[in-house]
mmCIF file of C-alpha atoms in Angstrom:
data_model
loop_
_atom_site.group_PDB
_atom_site.id
_atom_site.type_symbol
_atom_site.label_atom_id
_atom_site.label_comp_id
_atom_site.label_asym_id
_atom_site.label_seq_id
_atom_site.Cartn_x
_atom_site.Cartn_y
_atom_site.Cartn_z
ATOM 1 C CA MET A 22 -18.826 -8.689 -17.525
ATOM 2 C CA ASN A 23 -20.311 -7.705 -14.170
ATOM 3 C CA TYR A 24 -18.439 -8.686 -11.016
ATOM 4 C CA ASN A 25 -20.276 -9.439 -7.769
ATOM 5 C CA PHE A 26 -18.229 -7.968 -4.944
ATOM 6 C CA ASP A 27 -21.002 -8.762 -2.450
ATOM 7 C CA GLN A 28 -20.323 -12.485 -2.843
ATOM 8 C CA LEU A 29 -18.902 -14.116 0.296
ATOM 9 C CA TYR A 30 -15.984 -16.542 -0.023
ATOM 10 C CA ASP A 31 -14.716 -18.683 2.814
ATOM 11 C CA ARG A 32 -10.972 -18.035 3.097
ATOM 12 C CA ARG A 33 -10.448 -20.182 6.175
ATOM 13 C CA ARG A 34 -8.119 -23.175 5.867
ATOM 14 C CA THR A 35 -6.351 -21.582 2.897
ATOM 15 C CA GLY A 36 -3.319 -20.360 4.862
ATOM 16 C CA SER A 37 -4.744 -16.827 4.790
ATOM 17 C CA ILE A 38 -2.803 -14.474 7.060
ATOM 18 C CA LYS A 39 -5.996 -12.483 7.435
ATOM 19 C CA TRP A 40 -8.388 -15.310 8.338
ATOM 20 C CA ASP A 41 -6.404 -18.314 9.623
ATOM 21 C CA PHE A 42 -4.166 -16.819 12.300
ATOM 22 C CA ASN A 43 -6.505 -14.854 14.585
ATOM 23 C CA GLN A 44 -5.397 -16.748 17.657
ATOM 24 C CA ARG A 45 -1.739 -16.057 17.011
ATOM 25 C CA ILE A 46 -2.212 -12.408 16.057
ATOM 26 C CA PHE A 47 -5.063 -11.251 18.303
ATOM 27 C CA GLY A 48 -5.174 -13.900 21.016
ATOM 28 C CA ARG A 49 -8.686 -15.107 20.190
ATOM 29 C CA GLU A 50 -10.189 -17.056 17.325
ATOM 30 C CA ASP A 51 -13.528 -15.269 16.923
ATOM 31 C CA VAL A 52 -12.165 -11.863 15.916
ATOM 32 C CA LEU A 53 -13.560 -10.459 12.663
ATOM 33 C CA PRO A 54 -10.400 -9.534 10.687
ATOM 34 C CA LEU A 55 -10.499 -6.119 9.019
ATOM 35 C CA TRP A 56 -6.801 -5.374 9.091
ATOM 36 C CA VAL A 57 -4.064 -6.661 6.752
ATOM 37 C CA ALA A 58 -4.094 -5.073 3.289
ATOM 38 C CA ASP A 59 -5.517 -7.744 1.059
ATOM 39 C CA MET A 60 -9.097 -7.920 -0.174
ATOM 40 C CA ASP A 61 -11.788 -10.569 0.256
ATOM 41 C CA PHE A 62 -12.622 -10.478 -3.463
ATOM 42 C CA LEU A 63 -11.761 -12.870 -6.270
ATOM 43 C CA ALA A 64 -9.077 -11.667 -8.642
ATOM 44 C CA PRO A 65 -10.213 -10.781 -12.178
ATOM 45 C CA GLU A 66 -11.631 -13.802 -13.987
ATOM 46 C CA ALA A 67 -9.085 -13.453 -16.787
ATOM 47 C CA VAL A 68 -6.265 -13.751 -14.235
ATOM 48 C CA VAL A 69 -7.798 -16.852 -12.641
ATOM 49 C CA GLU A 70 -8.215 -18.481 -16.053
ATOM 50 C CA ALA A 71 -4.647 -17.635 -17.076
ATOM 51 C CA LEU A 72 -3.271 -19.137 -13.859
ATOM 52 C CA VAL A 73 -5.329 -22.305 -14.273
ATOM 53 C CA ASN A 74 -4.164 -22.707 -17.860
ATOM 54 C CA ARG A 75 -0.549 -22.160 -16.855
ATOM 55 C CA ALA A 76 -0.890 -24.706 -14.058
ATOM 56 C CA LYS A 77 -2.245 -27.260 -16.529
ATOM 57 C CA HIS A 78 1.001 -27.063 -18.498
ATOM 58 C CA GLY A 79 2.440 -29.226 -15.748
ATOM 59 C CA ILE A 80 6.068 -28.104 -15.909
ATOM 60 C CA TYR A 81 7.084 -25.530 -13.332
ATOM 61 C CA GLY A 82 10.760 -24.968 -13.978
ATOM 62 C CA TYR A 83 12.856 -21.812 -13.667
ATOM 63 C CA THR A 84 11.216 -18.863 -15.391
ATOM 64 C CA ASP A 85 11.752 -15.204 -16.152
ATOM 65 C CA GLY A 86 9.732 -12.413 -17.689
ATOM 66 C CA MET A 87 9.632 -12.347 -21.480
ATOM 67 C CA ASP A 88 8.630 -9.418 -23.696
ATOM 68 C CA GLU A 89 4.975 -9.692 -22.650
ATOM 69 C CA TYR A 90 5.918 -9.108 -19.004
ATOM 70 C CA TYR A 91 7.716 -5.851 -19.666
ATOM 71 C CA ASP A 92 5.320 -4.674 -22.361
ATOM 72 C CA SER A 93 2.289 -5.088 -20.085
ATOM 73 C CA LEU A 94 3.928 -3.064 -17.305
ATOM 74 C CA THR A 95 5.195 -0.249 -19.544
ATOM 75 C CA ALA A 96 1.801 -0.020 -21.286
ATOM 76 C CA TRP A 97 -0.025 0.118 -17.940
ATOM 77 C CA MET A 98 2.185 2.939 -16.685
ATOM 78 C CA ALA A 99 1.700 4.894 -19.907
ATOM 79 C CA GLU A 100 -2.073 4.445 -20.074
ATOM 80 C CA ARG A 101 -2.907 4.609 -16.378
ATOM 81 C CA HIS A 102 -0.387 7.165 -15.138
ATOM 82 C CA ASN A 103 0.816 8.958 -18.278
ATOM 83 C CA TRP A 104 4.383 7.896 -17.538
ATOM 84 C CA GLN A 105 6.633 6.609 -20.307
ATOM 85 C CA ILE A 106 9.148 4.198 -18.772
ATOM 86 C CA GLN A 107 11.918 2.255 -20.436
ATOM 87 C CA ARG A 108 12.220 -1.497 -20.226
ATOM 88 C CA ASP A 109 15.728 -1.442 -18.789
ATOM 89 C CA TRP A 110 14.522 0.672 -15.839
ATOM 90 C CA ILE A 111 12.445 -2.257 -14.533
ATOM 91 C CA VAL A 112 13.962 -4.467 -11.849
ATOM 92 C CA PHE A 113 12.149 -7.387 -10.239
ATOM 93 C CA SER A 114 11.588 -7.843 -6.512
ATOM 94 C CA PRO A 115 9.454 -10.452 -4.721
ATOM 95 C CA GLY A 116 7.773 -7.636 -2.794
ATOM 96 C CA VAL A 117 7.974 -3.958 -1.933
ATOM 97 C CA VAL A 118 9.008 -4.605 1.683
ATOM 98 C CA PRO A 119 12.008 -6.772 0.675
ATOM 99 C CA ALA A 120 12.856 -4.098 -1.896
ATOM 100 C CA LEU A 121 12.821 -1.329 0.718
ATOM 101 C CA ASN A 122 15.208 -3.307 2.894
ATOM 102 C CA GLU A 123 17.501 -3.972 -0.057
ATOM 103 C CA LEU A 124 17.440 -0.340 -1.178
ATOM 104 C CA VAL A 125 18.313 0.953 2.286
ATOM 105 C CA ARG A 126 21.169 -1.516 2.512
ATOM 106 C CA ALA A 127 22.466 -0.903 -1.019
ATOM 107 C CA LEU A 128 22.175 2.869 -1.222
ATOM 108 C CA THR A 129 22.969 4.135 2.277
ATOM 109 C CA LYS A 130 25.706 3.462 4.818
ATOM 110 C CA PRO A 131 25.375 2.391 8.458
ATOM 111 C CA GLY A 132 24.514 5.351 10.648
ATOM 112 C CA GLU A 133 23.181 7.500 7.812
ATOM 113 C CA LYS A 134 19.807 9.194 8.136
ATOM 114 C CA VAL A 135 16.682 7.962 6.365
ATOM 115 C CA LEU A 136 13.499 10.028 6.613
ATOM 116 C CA LEU A 137 9.871 8.951 6.657
ATOM 117 C CA GLN A 138 6.555 10.671 7.409
ATOM 118 C CA SER A 139 4.477 9.207 10.224
ATOM 119 C CA PRO A 140 1.925 7.916 10.801
ATOM 120 C CA VAL A 141 3.086 5.510 8.117
ATOM 121 C CA TYR A 142 3.250 1.827 7.139
ATOM 122 C CA PRO A 143 5.187 0.124 9.983
ATOM 123 C CA PRO A 144 7.697 -1.843 7.815
ATOM 124 C CA PHE A 145 9.206 1.514 6.749
ATOM 125 C CA PHE A 146 10.603 1.955 10.252
ATOM 126 C CA GLN A 147 11.915 -1.602 10.333
ATOM 127 C CA ALA A 148 13.590 -1.367 6.925
ATOM 128 C CA ILE A 149 15.676 1.511 8.268
ATOM 129 C CA LYS A 150 16.455 0.000 11.671
ATOM 130 C CA ASN A 151 17.247 -3.466 10.282
ATOM 131 C CA HIS A 152 20.411 -2.150 8.668
ATOM 132 C CA GLY A 153 21.698 0.197 11.327
ATOM 133 C CA ARG A 154 20.483 3.420 9.753
ATOM 134 C CA GLU A 155 18.975 6.309 11.725
ATOM 135 C CA VAL A 156 15.237 6.941 11.487
ATOM 136 C CA VAL A 157 14.398 10.619 10.978
ATOM 137 C CA ASN A 158 10.693 11.388 11.205
ATOM 138 C CA SER A 159 8.816 14.339 9.744
ATOM 139 C CA ARG A 160 5.270 13.979 11.046
ATOM 140 C CA LEU A 161 2.328 14.723 8.828
ATOM 141 C CA ASN A 162 -0.013 17.418 10.140
ATOM 142 C CA LEU A 163 -3.730 16.705 10.495
ATOM 143 C CA VAL A 164 -5.472 19.924 9.465
ATOM 144 C CA ASP A 165 -9.273 20.075 9.203
ATOM 145 C CA GLY A 166 -9.509 16.321 8.748
ATOM 146 C CA ARG A 167 -6.779 16.102 6.088
ATOM 147 C CA TYR A 168 -3.101 15.245 6.432
ATOM 148 C CA LEU A 169 -0.503 17.615 4.999
ATOM 149 C CA MET A 170 3.270 17.481 4.621
ATOM 150 C CA ASP A 171 5.247 19.808 6.880
ATOM 151 C CA PHE A 172 7.595 21.303 4.299
ATOM 152 C CA GLU A 173 9.408 23.554 6.767
ATOM 153 C CA ASP A 174 10.183 20.559 8.952
ATOM 154 C CA LEU A 175 11.221 18.540 5.906
ATOM 155 C CA GLU A 176 13.693 21.180 4.826
ATOM 156 C CA GLU A 177 15.162 21.408 8.318
ATOM 157 C CA LYS A 178 15.582 17.632 8.474
ATOM 158 C CA PHE A 179 17.042 17.443 4.972
ATOM 159 C CA ALA A 180 19.541 20.172 5.832
ATOM 160 C CA GLY A 181 20.572 18.066 8.830
ATOM 161 C CA GLY A 182 22.108 15.398 6.630
ATOM 162 C CA VAL A 183 19.273 13.087 5.501
ATOM 163 C CA LYS A 184 20.500 10.804 2.681
ATOM 164 C CA MET A 185 17.293 8.995 1.740
ATOM 165 C CA MET A 186 13.554 9.485 2.089
ATOM 166 C CA ILE A 187 10.891 6.768 1.916
ATOM 167 C CA LEU A 188 7.743 8.347 0.510
ATOM 168 C CA CYS A 189 4.338 6.653 0.704
ATOM 169 C CA SER A 190 2.298 7.660 -2.344
ATOM 170 C CA PRO A 191 -0.657 7.226 -2.028
ATOM 171 C CA HIS A 192 -0.170 7.356 1.699
ATOM 172 C CA ASN A 193 -0.865 4.358 3.905
ATOM 173 C CA PRO A 194 -2.674 4.666 6.329
ATOM 174 C CA VAL A 195 -4.073 8.209 5.950
ATOM 175 C CA GLY A 196 -5.210 7.808 2.335
ATOM 176 C CA ARG A 197 -3.720 10.970 0.861
ATOM 177 C CA VAL A 198 -3.147 11.136 -2.886
ATOM 178 C CA TRP A 199 -0.448 13.757 -3.108
ATOM 179 C CA ARG A 200 -1.192 16.607 -5.500
ATOM 180 C CA ARG A 201 1.191 17.765 -8.188
ATOM 181 C CA GLU A 202 2.147 20.948 -6.337
ATOM 182 C CA GLU A 203 2.938 18.950 -3.185
ATOM 183 C CA LEU A 204 5.117 16.499 -5.094
ATOM 184 C CA GLU A 205 6.864 19.293 -6.980
ATOM 185 C CA ARG A 206 7.699 21.106 -3.753
ATOM 186 C CA LEU A 207 8.932 17.899 -2.150
ATOM 187 C CA GLY A 208 10.934 17.007 -5.255
ATOM 188 C CA GLN A 209 12.636 20.383 -5.331
ATOM 189 C CA LEU A 210 13.717 19.976 -1.709
ATOM 190 C CA CYS A 211 15.113 16.521 -2.466
ATOM 191 C CA LEU A 212 17.098 17.864 -5.412
ATOM 192 C CA THR A 213 18.363 20.844 -3.409
ATOM 193 C CA TYR A 214 19.614 18.686 -0.539
ATOM 194 C CA ASP A 215 20.602 15.648 -2.636
ATOM 195 C CA VAL A 216 18.120 13.282 -0.971
ATOM 196 C CA LEU A 217 17.350 10.042 -2.790
ATOM 197 C CA VAL A 218 13.591 9.306 -2.721
ATOM 198 C CA ILE A 219 12.238 5.763 -2.539
ATOM 199 C CA SER A 220 8.581 6.143 -3.489
ATOM 200 C CA ASP A 221 6.293 3.289 -2.465
ATOM 201 C CA GLU A 222 3.474 3.549 -5.019
ATOM 202 C CA ILE A 223 1.923 0.119 -4.512
ATOM 203 C CA HIS A 224 -1.565 1.631 -3.989
ATOM 204 C CA SER A 225 -1.301 3.930 -7.020
ATOM 205 C CA ASP A 226 -4.112 2.287 -9.027
ATOM 206 C CA LEU A 227 -6.664 2.507 -6.198
ATOM 207 C CA ILE A 228 -7.709 6.139 -6.603
ATOM 208 C CA TYR A 229 -11.187 7.561 -6.028
ATOM 209 C CA ASP A 230 -12.931 9.845 -8.515
ATOM 210 C CA GLY A 231 -11.751 13.426 -8.312
ATOM 211 C CA TYR A 232 -8.136 12.531 -7.555
ATOM 212 C CA ARG A 233 -5.187 11.479 -9.683
ATOM 213 C CA HIS A 234 -2.019 9.643 -8.795
ATOM 214 C CA ILE A 235 1.163 11.171 -10.203
ATOM 215 C CA PRO A 236 4.329 9.057 -10.104
ATOM 216 C CA LEU A 237 7.011 11.128 -8.428
ATOM 217 C CA ALA A 238 9.616 10.219 -11.024
ATOM 218 C CA SER A 239 7.361 11.371 -13.868
ATOM 219 C CA LEU A 240 7.606 15.040 -12.885
ATOM 220 C CA THR A 241 11.034 15.896 -14.352
ATOM 221 C CA PRO A 242 14.066 14.041 -15.740
ATOM 222 C CA GLU A 243 16.126 15.401 -12.839
ATOM 223 C CA LEU A 244 13.732 13.974 -10.273
ATOM 224 C CA ALA A 245 13.523 10.679 -12.160
ATOM 225 C CA SER A 246 17.269 10.382 -11.744
ATOM 226 C CA GLN A 247 16.923 11.070 -8.010
ATOM 227 C CA SER A 248 14.081 8.639 -7.268
ATOM 228 C CA ILE A 249 13.095 4.985 -7.320
ATOM 229 C CA VAL A 250 9.456 3.920 -7.675
ATOM 230 C CA CYS A 251 8.199 0.700 -6.075
ATOM 231 C CA THR A 252 5.132 -0.799 -7.736
ATOM 232 C CA ALA A 253 3.192 -4.068 -7.970
ATOM 233 C CA PRO A 254 -0.140 -5.474 -9.162
ATOM 234 C CA SER A 255 -0.668 -7.040 -5.734
ATOM 235 C CA LYS A 256 -2.892 -4.421 -4.072
ATOM 236 C CA THR A 257 -4.655 -3.460 -7.297
ATOM 237 C CA PHE A 258 -5.762 -6.955 -8.297
ATOM 238 C CA ASN A 259 -5.505 -8.825 -4.959
ATOM 239 C CA LEU A 260 -2.418 -10.840 -5.933
ATOM 240 C CA ALA A 261 -0.188 -10.339 -2.882
ATOM 241 C CA GLY A 262 0.371 -14.062 -2.345
ATOM 242 C CA LEU A 263 2.086 -14.372 -5.737
ATOM 243 C CA GLN A 264 5.078 -12.349 -4.513
ATOM 244 C CA THR A 265 5.720 -10.277 -7.629
ATOM 245 C CA SER A 266 6.606 -6.586 -7.712
ATOM 246 C CA ASN A 267 8.853 -4.268 -9.688
ATOM 247 C CA LEU A 268 11.124 -1.336 -9.025
ATOM 248 C CA ILE A 269 11.402 1.382 -11.643
ATOM 249 C CA ILE A 270 14.921 2.800 -11.404
ATOM 250 C CA PRO A 271 15.795 5.316 -14.152
ATOM 251 C CA ASN A 272 19.256 6.064 -12.693
ATOM 252 C CA GLU A 273 21.727 3.461 -13.962
ATOM 253 C CA LYS A 274 24.021 3.892 -10.957
ATOM 254 C CA TYR A 275 21.260 3.148 -8.450
ATOM 255 C CA ARG A 276 19.957 0.316 -10.599
ATOM 256 C CA ALA A 277 23.349 -1.396 -10.696
ATOM 257 C CA ALA A 278 23.834 -0.976 -6.953
ATOM 258 C CA TYR A 279 20.421 -2.500 -6.213
ATOM 259 C CA LYS A 280 20.992 -5.453 -8.556
ATOM 260 C CA SER A 281 24.382 -6.123 -7.010
ATOM 261 C CA SER A 282 22.972 -6.078 -3.478
ATOM 262 C CA ALA A 283 19.937 -8.202 -4.369
ATOM 263 C CA GLY A 284 22.238 -10.682 -6.056
ATOM 264 C CA LEU A 285 23.991 -11.291 -2.749
ATOM 265 C CA THR A 286 20.743 -12.724 -1.364
ATOM 266 C CA GLY A 287 20.107 -14.861 -4.445
ATOM 267 C CA ILE A 288 17.055 -12.928 -5.686
ATOM 268 C CA HIS A 289 16.977 -13.244 -9.452
ATOM 269 C CA HIS A 290 13.694 -14.224 -11.128
ATOM 270 C CA PRO A 291 9.947 -13.716 -10.632
ATOM 271 C CA ASN A 292 7.533 -16.390 -9.474
ATOM 272 C CA LEU A 293 6.193 -18.390 -12.424
ATOM 273 C CA PHE A 294 2.560 -17.700 -11.551
ATOM 274 C CA GLY A 295 3.345 -14.130 -10.614
ATOM 275 C CA ILE A 296 4.568 -13.523 -14.168
ATOM 276 C CA THR A 297 1.333 -14.896 -15.626
ATOM 277 C CA ALA A 298 -0.841 -12.924 -13.207
ATOM 278 C CA LEU A 299 0.968 -9.631 -13.775
ATOM 279 C CA GLU A 300 0.833 -9.886 -17.562
ATOM 280 C CA THR A 301 -2.858 -10.781 -17.579
ATOM 281 C CA ALA A 302 -3.953 -8.291 -14.934
ATOM 282 C CA TYR A 303 -2.267 -5.330 -16.591
ATOM 283 C CA ARG A 304 -3.509 -6.404 -20.009
ATOM 284 C CA GLU A 305 -7.095 -7.443 -19.167
ATOM 285 C CA GLY A 306 -7.910 -6.168 -15.673
ATOM 286 C CA ARG A 307 -9.088 -2.623 -16.341
ATOM 287 C CA GLU A 308 -12.846 -3.390 -16.336
ATOM 288 C CA TRP A 309 -12.567 -5.340 -13.066
ATOM 289 C CA LEU A 310 -10.631 -2.477 -11.462
ATOM 290 C CA GLU A 311 -13.185 0.115 -12.570
ATOM 291 C CA GLN A 312 -15.995 -1.911 -10.996
ATOM 292 C CA LEU A 313 -13.912 -2.491 -7.860
ATOM 293 C CA MET A 314 -13.420 1.239 -7.342
ATOM 294 C CA VAL A 315 -17.171 1.850 -7.627
ATOM 295 C CA TYR A 316 -17.761 -0.823 -4.979
ATOM 296 C CA LEU A 317 -15.049 0.531 -2.679
ATOM 297 C CA ARG A 318 -16.538 4.013 -2.996
ATOM 298 C CA GLY A 319 -19.857 2.506 -1.923
ATOM 299 C CA ASN A 320 -18.195 0.861 1.076
ATOM 300 C CA LEU A 321 -16.573 4.151 2.028
ATOM 301 C CA GLU A 322 -19.869 5.998 1.770
ATOM 302 C CA PHE A 323 -21.560 3.314 3.860
ATOM 303 C CA LEU A 324 -18.841 3.532 6.517
ATOM 304 C CA THR A 325 -19.107 7.314 6.603
ATOM 305 C CA SER A 326 -22.903 7.374 6.881
ATOM 306 C CA PHE A 327 -22.974 4.572 9.480
ATOM 307 C CA THR A 328 -20.497 6.298 11.754
ATOM 308 C CA ALA A 329 -22.211 9.676 11.373
ATOM 309 C CA ARG A 330 -25.525 8.110 12.370
ATOM 310 C CA GLU A 331 -24.534 5.440 14.890
ATOM 311 C CA LEU A 332 -21.054 6.420 16.115
ATOM 312 C CA PRO A 333 -20.807 10.203 15.795
ATOM 313 C CA GLN A 334 -17.855 10.313 18.221
ATOM 314 C CA LEU A 335 -15.797 8.168 15.827
ATOM 315 C CA GLY A 336 -13.818 10.233 13.322
ATOM 316 C CA VAL A 337 -13.294 9.067 9.737
ATOM 317 C CA VAL A 338 -10.343 10.513 7.825
ATOM 318 C CA GLN A 339 -11.652 10.473 4.270
ATOM 319 C CA PRO A 340 -9.213 8.635 1.986
ATOM 320 C CA GLU A 341 -8.503 9.868 -1.529
ATOM 321 C CA GLY A 342 -7.132 6.472 -2.505
ATOM 322 C CA THR A 343 -6.542 2.901 -1.195
ATOM 323 C CA TYR A 344 -9.087 0.591 0.474
ATOM 324 C CA LEU A 345 -7.689 1.470 3.899
ATOM 325 C CA VAL A 346 -9.421 3.995 6.166
ATOM 326 C CA TRP A 347 -7.883 5.796 9.140
ATOM 327 C CA LEU A 348 -10.342 5.932 12.050
ATOM 328 C CA ASP A 349 -10.083 8.403 14.918
ATOM 329 C CA PHE A 350 -11.008 6.753 18.256
ATOM 330 C CA ARG A 351 -9.573 9.506 20.428
ATOM 331 C CA ALA A 352 -13.034 10.278 21.870
ATOM 332 C CA LEU A 353 -12.753 7.044 23.885
ATOM 333 C CA ASN A 354 -9.786 8.526 25.804
ATOM 334 C CA LEU A 355 -8.009 5.177 25.958
ATOM 335 C CA GLU A 356 -4.280 4.565 26.038
ATOM 336 C CA PRO A 357 -3.063 3.116 22.701
ATOM 337 C CA LYS A 358 -2.748 -0.495 23.847
ATOM 338 C CA ALA A 359 -5.976 -0.258 25.856
ATOM 339 C CA LEU A 360 -7.745 0.849 22.664
ATOM 340 C CA GLN A 361 -6.514 -2.222 20.841
ATOM 341 C CA GLU A 362 -7.609 -4.408 23.770
ATOM 342 C CA PHE A 363 -11.052 -2.788 23.644
ATOM 343 C CA LEU A 364 -11.472 -3.488 19.935
ATOM 344 C CA VAL A 365 -10.220 -7.064 20.090
ATOM 345 C CA HIS A 366 -11.742 -8.251 23.361
ATOM 346 C CA LYS A 367 -14.831 -6.045 23.707
ATOM 347 C CA ALA A 368 -15.818 -5.483 20.071
ATOM 348 C CA GLY A 369 -14.308 -8.649 18.592
ATOM 349 C CA VAL A 370 -12.808 -6.893 15.582
ATOM 350 C CA GLY A 371 -9.220 -6.983 14.381
ATOM 351 C CA LEU A 372 -7.961 -3.635 13.097
ATOM 352 C CA ASN A 373 -4.408 -2.332 12.713
ATOM 353 C CA ALA A 374 -3.347 -0.528 15.888
ATOM 354 C CA GLY A 375 -2.665 3.127 15.166
ATOM 355 C CA TYR A 376 0.359 3.336 17.457
ATOM 356 C CA SER A 377 2.168 0.778 15.275
ATOM 357 C CA PHE A 378 2.282 3.438 12.513
ATOM 358 C CA GLY A 379 4.583 5.608 14.631
ATOM 359 C CA PRO A 380 4.191 9.048 16.217
ATOM 360 C CA GLY A 381 0.810 10.554 15.449
ATOM 361 C CA GLY A 382 -0.899 7.177 15.261
ATOM 362 C CA GLU A 383 -1.957 7.029 18.903
ATOM 363 C CA GLY A 384 -5.735 6.935 19.289
ATOM 364 C CA PHE A 385 -6.292 5.884 15.682
ATOM 365 C CA GLU A 386 -6.918 2.508 14.021
ATOM 366 C CA ARG A 387 -6.728 1.361 10.387
ATOM 367 C CA ILE A 388 -9.665 -0.542 8.908
ATOM 368 C CA ASN A 389 -9.683 -2.448 5.616
ATOM 369 C CA ILE A 390 -12.883 -1.878 3.614
ATOM 370 C CA GLY A 391 -11.804 -4.207 0.786
ATOM 371 C CA CYS A 392 -14.475 -6.747 1.693
ATOM 372 C CA PRO A 393 -18.142 -7.535 0.975
ATOM 373 C CA ARG A 394 -20.403 -4.914 2.547
ATOM 374 C CA SER A 395 -21.983 -7.502 4.816
ATOM 375 C CA ILE A 396 -18.603 -8.113 6.485
ATOM 376 C CA LEU A 397 -17.991 -4.390 6.880
ATOM 377 C CA THR A 398 -21.491 -3.990 8.339
ATOM 378 C CA GLU A 399 -20.861 -6.724 10.888
ATOM 379 C CA GLY A 400 -17.581 -5.134 11.936
ATOM 380 C CA LEU A 401 -19.168 -1.724 12.427
ATOM 381 C CA GLU A 402 -22.100 -3.206 14.349
ATOM 382 C CA ARG A 403 -19.649 -4.931 16.684
ATOM 383 C CA ILE A 404 -17.844 -1.650 17.326
ATOM 384 C CA LYS A 405 -21.181 0.096 17.921
ATOM 385 C CA ARG A 406 -22.299 -2.472 20.496
ATOM 386 C CA ALA A 407 -18.983 -2.362 22.329
ATOM 387 C CA TRP A 408 -18.924 1.452 22.377
ATOM 388 C CA ALA A 409 -22.479 1.502 23.750
#
């Protein structure tokens, strides 16, 4: 079937973080929200129907994933990412952010060093600090409009006693889809210096033509044993509110440690509707996802052409994956918080402040293009008028 991603849906009064809390988040109600990473599109029709049918059953007792749950995930990984995973590697989590916190707590000790690569998703920093670990940052380098890993800096930091690395793959917010040779070089460094890699691959299905996501743990058995992959259908199929994600942990020692730690907080079973949505999305959502990626590519091309024509001073870092785009506002010469004030109170748009992504984010903003083109157009027109 054909999906209409231009269709507008009113998300107000649904408890939407994106649409119902402008006053609390931005200090004014009339901001156009183009920030938090969920999309303004309906989930695949098959998922909606499956959830409605499950709701009609009328009994919502304790549940857990049956064979269909695991089979749908293992089949998706094999078909989509050419990665053969075993059922017993899969461990449930209500979300990737809770999982990151649990993994830091379970697999490192207070005071130990955990590395990340900024600018990067802000909860990475918090997951390290929450548990008394030391943040070690290896900044990505922006070279000719494209972000690259600094392997020399990584090796120096690893040699300084880093115990764990949190990798963002694909990278949020800069949109890089790491190439095989980059992952292999990173993986070799992690093996050499005995660094455990937590790879957040939640955006791994949202890849533009010409690029391919490679799960870090799929490269070699040795690296699989030294890494943990965090995944979920939430970004792919717009299911974040159902609080269902999975960790893929090939190493039995790490898997047992995570389960033991998670058990202390009482986390045991997936959400009933999350189970249904995951099974259905991975089994029947491919056509919807293919059409989504065509639409997102169109949004990206529209954004790029609009800024080139109407806002040539505004830089667009071209993403290779995700529906998030990293915008370069440095031509405005505003301090980081002044830039956010400008966008909220002059332009009336709500973007993610670049400085919140850590060193290297100053002067940038993250925009979410996972919306009907008319909403994206309105947001860009607002920025244009304010800039003028």
